[in-house]
Amino acid sequence: MLSTPDRRAVLKLAAASASLAACSPAVRVTEKHIAVIGGGIVGASIAYHLAKAGMKVTLLERGKLAERASRGTFAWINATWAKQPRHYHTFNQDGLLGWHRLQRDLQIPVRWGGSLEWFETPDRQARLAEQIAEQVDWGEPAEMLERNALFALEGNVNFSKVTRAAYSPNDGAVDPVLATQMLVAAARERGATIKENCEVERVTDNAGGRVVLSTGCGDITVDKFVLATGADPDATETLAGIDIPQRSTPGVIVLTKPQPRRIHRIIVAPGVHIHQRDDGRIVLGEQAGVPDNAAHAERLRERPNRFPDTAFAEQHAMRILAIADEYVPGIYSAEVEDVYIGWRPLPLDGHPVLGESPANPAAYLAIMHSGVSLAPIVGEVVAGEISMGVASNVLAPYRPHREFSEVRRY
Ligand SMILES: Cc1cc2nc3c(=O)[nH]c(=O)nc-3n(C[C@H](O)[C@H](O)[C@H](O)COP(=O)(O)OP(=O)(O)OC[C@H]3O[C@@H](n4cnc5c(N)ncnc54)[C@H](O)[C@@H]3O)c2cc1C
């Protein structure tokens, strides 16, 4: 079990182990073998930071890298008003700083420039203004901007129905698939083994205090394993002996073919979120949610990532583009490249689940929403805890054994 010094001590220890590994890449900090199960952005970041800290790492992914939530995500990096309470907000701010470090260290492209957000009703707009005031108290350089200032920032956006919007200049966005692949490549360069198409089916103890992972690509004996299995409803119970209550919801993500630059920032408009990547592709995230009826419930039972056929997918894409066209005129004619249904890994109380399973200390859980915003800081702190065997107070609110309240945050 981990002991509990404070966050600064853990980060210092993690930094010390990383610099030891950097000076002498052939010498491992420990010969302990850690498996990371799940090749989404969270597992990729943990594998990278563990390998950087000098651990022996094997990353096991059931299918291909970033083909679940880390593909069907809007990929907005933020610490906005929705990140409540204060400790969770701070954790997301640390996530943003972590992305700056990854950009510097691994040259992962991040498009910074901030976000503009507004709502339809006067009541909600008034609450947004209050929420932005709280953000300022919490150290965000956010502000409410008048229409003229909005036009000055985004000349191609139709703000005619907006009097004021929240500007959060620190926000950014990434290409989540590329970021995952780059993290995995960096882990591999630091000695990690990567196995795709390798599902972990079972975990059994072996006599030497280690565990055997029975996988589709053979048995693997490890000292510890990290479950970064996302929204999979059964993985934590089957592999770590603990049921993590989740309320995963689906969201439709539309990706266009590369377009001339239309927008520079993340547009968080009523009904749709929009940003344009460095490669020119526009990403649209629907906000409406799923219609509440039996036909939809039946269709979604197996948690599909695709619509039943391309005509159906196109129909949904055109519907979402039509909503977006009200805010970014002309976007409706953009050619669609992909339509994907992402399933949010969403623990019941909206907060991450990070730490050892009470049922099996060899199992470490890393399940969360806002996993794009949080991946860098989660990778750093989790690698610090595992490589040094000490617990970070930063993760205290997110431990798996907590009571999961029904408060619907995020
Ligand atoms: C529509 C939508 C919009 C979102 N928007 C944002 C946003 O704007 N900003 C933000 O920060 N977050 C956002 N999120 C959340 C974010 O995308 C996720 O939190 C993040 O992608 C989770 O990453 P992950 O690596 O934990 O999970 P995943 O990407 O789902 O990866 C888990 C992996 O584990 C593998 N796996 C599962 N079981 C096994 C097994 N037994 N053996 C081997 N492999 C296994 C799966 O195949 C999968 O590849 C959004 C999510 C959705 C769905």
PDB file of C-alpha atoms and ligand atoms in Angstrom, residues 36-45 60-78 83 88 92 99 172 176 180 195 197-202 215 227-232 234-235 238-239 249-253 266 273 275 285-287 340-346 366-375 410, ligand 1:
ATOM      1  CA  VAL A  36      -1.048  -0.530 -18.703  1.00  0.00           C
ATOM      2  CA  ILE A  37      -4.349  -1.941 -19.989  1.00  0.00           C
ATOM      3  CA  GLY A  38      -6.000   0.403 -22.516  1.00  0.00           C
ATOM      4  CA  GLY A  39      -4.397   2.303 -25.374  1.00  0.00           C
ATOM      5  CA  GLY A  40      -6.503   5.483 -25.256  1.00  0.00           C
ATOM      6  CA  ILE A  41      -5.054   8.865 -24.426  1.00  0.00           C
ATOM      7  CA  VAL A  42      -5.042   8.170 -20.664  1.00  0.00           C
ATOM      8  CA  GLY A  43      -3.276   4.803 -20.921  1.00  0.00           C
ATOM      9  CA  ALA A  44      -0.834   6.258 -23.456  1.00  0.00           C
ATOM     10  CA  SER A  45       0.101   9.122 -21.142  1.00  0.00           C
ATOM     11  CA  LEU A  60      -1.962  -3.749 -23.867  1.00  0.00           C
ATOM     12  CA  GLU A  61      -4.778  -2.601 -26.134  1.00  0.00           C
ATOM     13  CA  ARG A  62      -7.739  -4.755 -27.113  1.00  0.00           C
ATOM     14  CA  GLY A  63      -8.033  -3.210 -30.593  1.00  0.00           C
ATOM     15  CA  LYS A  64      -6.075  -0.326 -32.060  1.00  0.00           C
ATOM     16  CA  LEU A  65      -4.722   2.733 -30.258  1.00  0.00           C
ATOM     17  CA  ALA A  66      -7.273   5.490 -29.611  1.00  0.00           C
ATOM     18  CA  GLU A  67     -10.258   3.809 -31.177  1.00  0.00           C
ATOM     19  CA  ARG A  68     -12.789   4.354 -28.375  1.00  0.00           C
ATOM     20  CA  ALA A  69     -13.469   7.538 -26.352  1.00  0.00           C
ATOM     21  CA  SER A  70     -10.108   8.966 -27.386  1.00  0.00           C
ATOM     22  CA  ARG A  71     -11.295   8.975 -30.958  1.00  0.00           C
ATOM     23  CA  GLY A  72     -14.937   9.947 -30.447  1.00  0.00           C
ATOM     24  CA  THR A  73     -14.066  12.991 -28.362  1.00  0.00           C
ATOM     25  CA  PHE A  74     -14.310  16.731 -28.937  1.00  0.00           C
ATOM     26  CA  ALA A  75     -10.811  17.069 -27.411  1.00  0.00           C
ATOM     27  CA  TRP A  76     -11.234  20.514 -25.852  1.00  0.00           C
ATOM     28  CA  ILE A  77      -8.518  21.111 -23.266  1.00  0.00           C
ATOM     29  CA  ASN A  78     -10.038  23.262 -20.566  1.00  0.00           C
ATOM     30  CA  LYS A  83     -14.941  21.766 -13.450  1.00  0.00           C
ATOM     31  CA  TYR A  88     -11.079  19.419  -9.519  1.00  0.00           C
ATOM     32  CA  ASN A  92      -7.702  20.504 -14.756  1.00  0.00           C
ATOM     33  CA  TRP A  99      -0.116  19.839 -22.226  1.00  0.00           C
ATOM     34  CA  GLY A 172      -6.853  24.653 -26.421  1.00  0.00           C
ATOM     35  CA  PRO A 176      -6.535  13.113 -29.801  1.00  0.00           C
ATOM     36  CA  THR A 180      -2.149   9.215 -28.327  1.00  0.00           C
ATOM     37  CA  LYS A 195       0.791  -4.751 -27.925  1.00  0.00           C
ATOM     38  CA  ASN A 197      -5.086  -6.467 -30.677  1.00  0.00           C
ATOM     39  CA  CYS A 198      -4.336  -7.937 -27.270  1.00  0.00           C
ATOM     40  CA  GLU A 199      -7.295  -8.093 -24.902  1.00  0.00           C
ATOM     41  CA  VAL A 200      -6.725  -8.767 -21.208  1.00  0.00           C
ATOM     42  CA  GLU A 201      -9.320 -11.357 -20.227  1.00  0.00           C
ATOM     43  CA  ARG A 202      -8.409 -12.449 -16.716  1.00  0.00           C
ATOM     44  CA  THR A 215      -4.526 -12.089 -22.724  1.00  0.00           C
ATOM     45  CA  LEU A 227      -6.653  -0.167 -15.820  1.00  0.00           C
ATOM     46  CA  ALA A 228      -7.140   2.674 -18.279  1.00  0.00           C
ATOM     47  CA  THR A 229     -10.081   0.915 -19.886  1.00  0.00           C
ATOM     48  CA  GLY A 230     -12.352   3.930 -20.324  1.00  0.00           C
ATOM     49  CA  ALA A 231     -16.109   3.430 -20.484  1.00  0.00           C
ATOM     50  CA  ASP A 232     -15.947  -0.385 -20.619  1.00  0.00           C
ATOM     51  CA  ASP A 234     -17.200  -4.594 -16.937  1.00  0.00           C
ATOM     52  CA  ALA A 235     -13.431  -4.135 -16.975  1.00  0.00           C
ATOM     53  CA  THR A 238     -13.622  -8.403 -13.994  1.00  0.00           C
ATOM     54  CA  LEU A 239      -9.990  -7.358 -13.773  1.00  0.00           C
ATOM     55  CA  THR A 249     -23.375   8.732 -22.328  1.00  0.00           C
ATOM     56  CA  PRO A 250     -22.873   8.774 -26.090  1.00  0.00           C
ATOM     57  CA  GLY A 251     -21.956  11.841 -28.139  1.00  0.00           C
ATOM     58  CA  VAL A 252     -21.770  12.275 -31.904  1.00  0.00           C
ATOM     59  CA  ILE A 253     -18.553  13.726 -33.296  1.00  0.00           C
ATOM     60  CA  ILE A 266     -13.158  26.766 -29.691  1.00  0.00           C
ATOM     61  CA  HIS A 273     -19.250  22.712 -29.990  1.00  0.00           C
ATOM     62  CA  HIS A 275     -13.180  23.877 -33.408  1.00  0.00           C
ATOM     63  CA  GLY A 285     -19.541  17.840 -31.107  1.00  0.00           C
ATOM     64  CA  GLU A 286     -23.283  17.525 -30.715  1.00  0.00           C
ATOM     65  CA  GLN A 287     -24.710  18.586 -27.364  1.00  0.00           C
ATOM     66  CA  TYR A 340     -18.279   8.726 -34.896  1.00  0.00           C
ATOM     67  CA  ILE A 341     -20.222   7.942 -31.738  1.00  0.00           C
ATOM     68  CA  GLY A 342     -18.037   8.309 -28.655  1.00  0.00           C
ATOM     69  CA  TRP A 343     -18.987   6.896 -25.243  1.00  0.00           C
ATOM     70  CA  ARG A 344     -17.918   8.987 -22.283  1.00  0.00           C
ATOM     71  CA  PRO A 345     -16.099   7.198 -19.493  1.00  0.00           C
ATOM     72  CA  LEU A 346     -18.067   8.938 -16.768  1.00  0.00           C
ATOM     73  CA  ALA A 366      -7.442   5.292 -14.078  1.00  0.00           C
ATOM     74  CA  ILE A 367     -10.998   5.892 -15.362  1.00  0.00           C
ATOM     75  CA  MET A 368     -12.236   9.386 -16.150  1.00  0.00           C
ATOM     76  CA  HIS A 369     -14.095  11.948 -18.162  1.00  0.00           C
ATOM     77  CA  SER A 370     -12.211  15.003 -19.343  1.00  0.00           C
ATOM     78  CA  GLY A 371      -9.456  12.502 -19.976  1.00  0.00           C
ATOM     79  CA  VAL A 372      -8.120  14.667 -22.798  1.00  0.00           C
ATOM     80  CA  SER A 373      -7.706  17.702 -20.545  1.00  0.00           C
ATOM     81  CA  LEU A 374      -6.326  15.526 -17.739  1.00  0.00           C
ATOM     82  CA  ALA A 375      -4.146  12.969 -19.558  1.00  0.00           C
ATOM     83  CA  TYR A 410     -19.112  17.948 -15.467  1.00  0.00           C
TER      84      TYR A 410
HETATM   85  C1  LIG B   1     -18.483  12.779 -27.248  1.00  0.00           C
HETATM   86  C2  LIG B   1     -17.354  13.029 -26.266  1.00  0.00           C
HETATM   87  C3  LIG B   1     -16.826  14.297 -26.108  1.00  0.00           C
HETATM   88  C4  LIG B   1     -15.803  14.530 -25.197  1.00  0.00           C
HETATM   89  N1  LIG B   1     -15.239  15.759 -25.107  1.00  0.00           N
HETATM   90  C5  LIG B   1     -14.189  15.966 -24.291  1.00  0.00           C
HETATM   91  C6  LIG B   1     -13.527  17.215 -24.288  1.00  0.00           C
HETATM   92  O1  LIG B   1     -13.880  18.125 -25.035  1.00  0.00           O
HETATM   93  N2  LIG B   1     -12.471  17.380 -23.440  1.00  0.00           N
HETATM   94  C7  LIG B   1     -12.036  16.363 -22.600  1.00  0.00           C
HETATM   95  O2  LIG B   1     -11.079  16.561 -21.841  1.00  0.00           O
HETATM   96  N3  LIG B   1     -12.648  15.155 -22.610  1.00  0.00           N
HETATM   97  C8  LIG B   1     -13.688  14.938 -23.441  1.00  0.00           C
HETATM   98  N4  LIG B   1     -14.283  13.715 -23.482  1.00  0.00           N
HETATM   99  C9  LIG B   1     -13.812  12.659 -22.574  1.00  0.00           C
HETATM  100  C10 LIG B   1     -12.504  12.051 -23.073  1.00  0.00           C
HETATM  101  O3  LIG B   1     -12.567  11.831 -24.447  1.00  0.00           O
HETATM  102  C11 LIG B   1     -12.227  10.753 -22.336  1.00  0.00           C
HETATM  103  O4  LIG B   1     -12.222  11.012 -20.947  1.00  0.00           O
HETATM  104  C12 LIG B   1     -10.900  10.133 -22.736  1.00  0.00           C
HETATM  105  O5  LIG B   1     -10.813   9.955 -24.124  1.00  0.00           O
HETATM  106  C13 LIG B   1     -10.738   8.810 -22.026  1.00  0.00           C
HETATM  107  O6  LIG B   1      -9.564   8.216 -22.479  1.00  0.00           O
HETATM  108  P1  LIG B   1      -9.216   6.750 -22.005  1.00  0.00           P
HETATM  109  O7  LIG B   1      -7.871   6.446 -22.538  1.00  0.00           O
HETATM  110  O8  LIG B   1      -9.436   6.646 -20.546  1.00  0.00           O
HETATM  111  O9  LIG B   1     -10.375   5.850 -22.650  1.00  0.00           O
HETATM  112  P2  LIG B   1     -10.500   5.222 -24.116  1.00  0.00           P
HETATM  113  O10 LIG B   1     -10.016   6.137 -25.150  1.00  0.00           O
HETATM  114  O11 LIG B   1     -11.889   4.710 -24.244  1.00  0.00           O
HETATM  115  O12 LIG B   1      -9.478   4.022 -24.070  1.00  0.00           O
HETATM  116  C14 LIG B   1      -9.738   2.866 -23.310  1.00  0.00           C
HETATM  117  C15 LIG B   1      -9.116   1.711 -24.093  1.00  0.00           C
HETATM  118  O13 LIG B   1      -9.118   0.537 -23.301  1.00  0.00           O
HETATM  119  C16 LIG B   1      -9.251  -0.559 -24.174  1.00  0.00           C
HETATM  120  N5  LIG B   1      -9.669  -1.710 -23.376  1.00  0.00           N
HETATM  121  C17 LIG B   1     -10.823  -1.833 -22.649  1.00  0.00           C
HETATM  122  N6  LIG B   1     -10.838  -3.028 -22.051  1.00  0.00           N
HETATM  123  C18 LIG B   1      -9.685  -3.669 -22.389  1.00  0.00           C
HETATM  124  C19 LIG B   1      -9.122  -4.950 -22.084  1.00  0.00           C
HETATM  125  N7  LIG B   1      -9.771  -5.828 -21.298  1.00  0.00           N
HETATM  126  N8  LIG B   1      -7.918  -5.282 -22.625  1.00  0.00           N
HETATM  127  C20 LIG B   1      -7.252  -4.414 -23.424  1.00  0.00           C
HETATM  128  N9  LIG B   1      -7.730  -3.192 -23.750  1.00  0.00           N
HETATM  129  C21 LIG B   1      -8.936  -2.836 -23.232  1.00  0.00           C
HETATM  130  C22 LIG B   1     -10.297  -0.086 -25.179  1.00  0.00           C
HETATM  131  O14 LIG B   1     -10.239  -0.835 -26.388  1.00  0.00           O
HETATM  132  C23 LIG B   1      -9.907   1.371 -25.367  1.00  0.00           C
HETATM  133  O15 LIG B   1      -9.080   1.580 -26.489  1.00  0.00           O
HETATM  134  C24 LIG B   1     -15.301  13.460 -24.414  1.00  0.00           C
HETATM  135  C25 LIG B   1     -15.791  12.144 -24.605  1.00  0.00           C
HETATM  136  C26 LIG B   1     -16.807  11.946 -25.528  1.00  0.00           C
HETATM  137  C27 LIG B   1     -17.287  10.528 -25.753  1.00  0.00           C
END
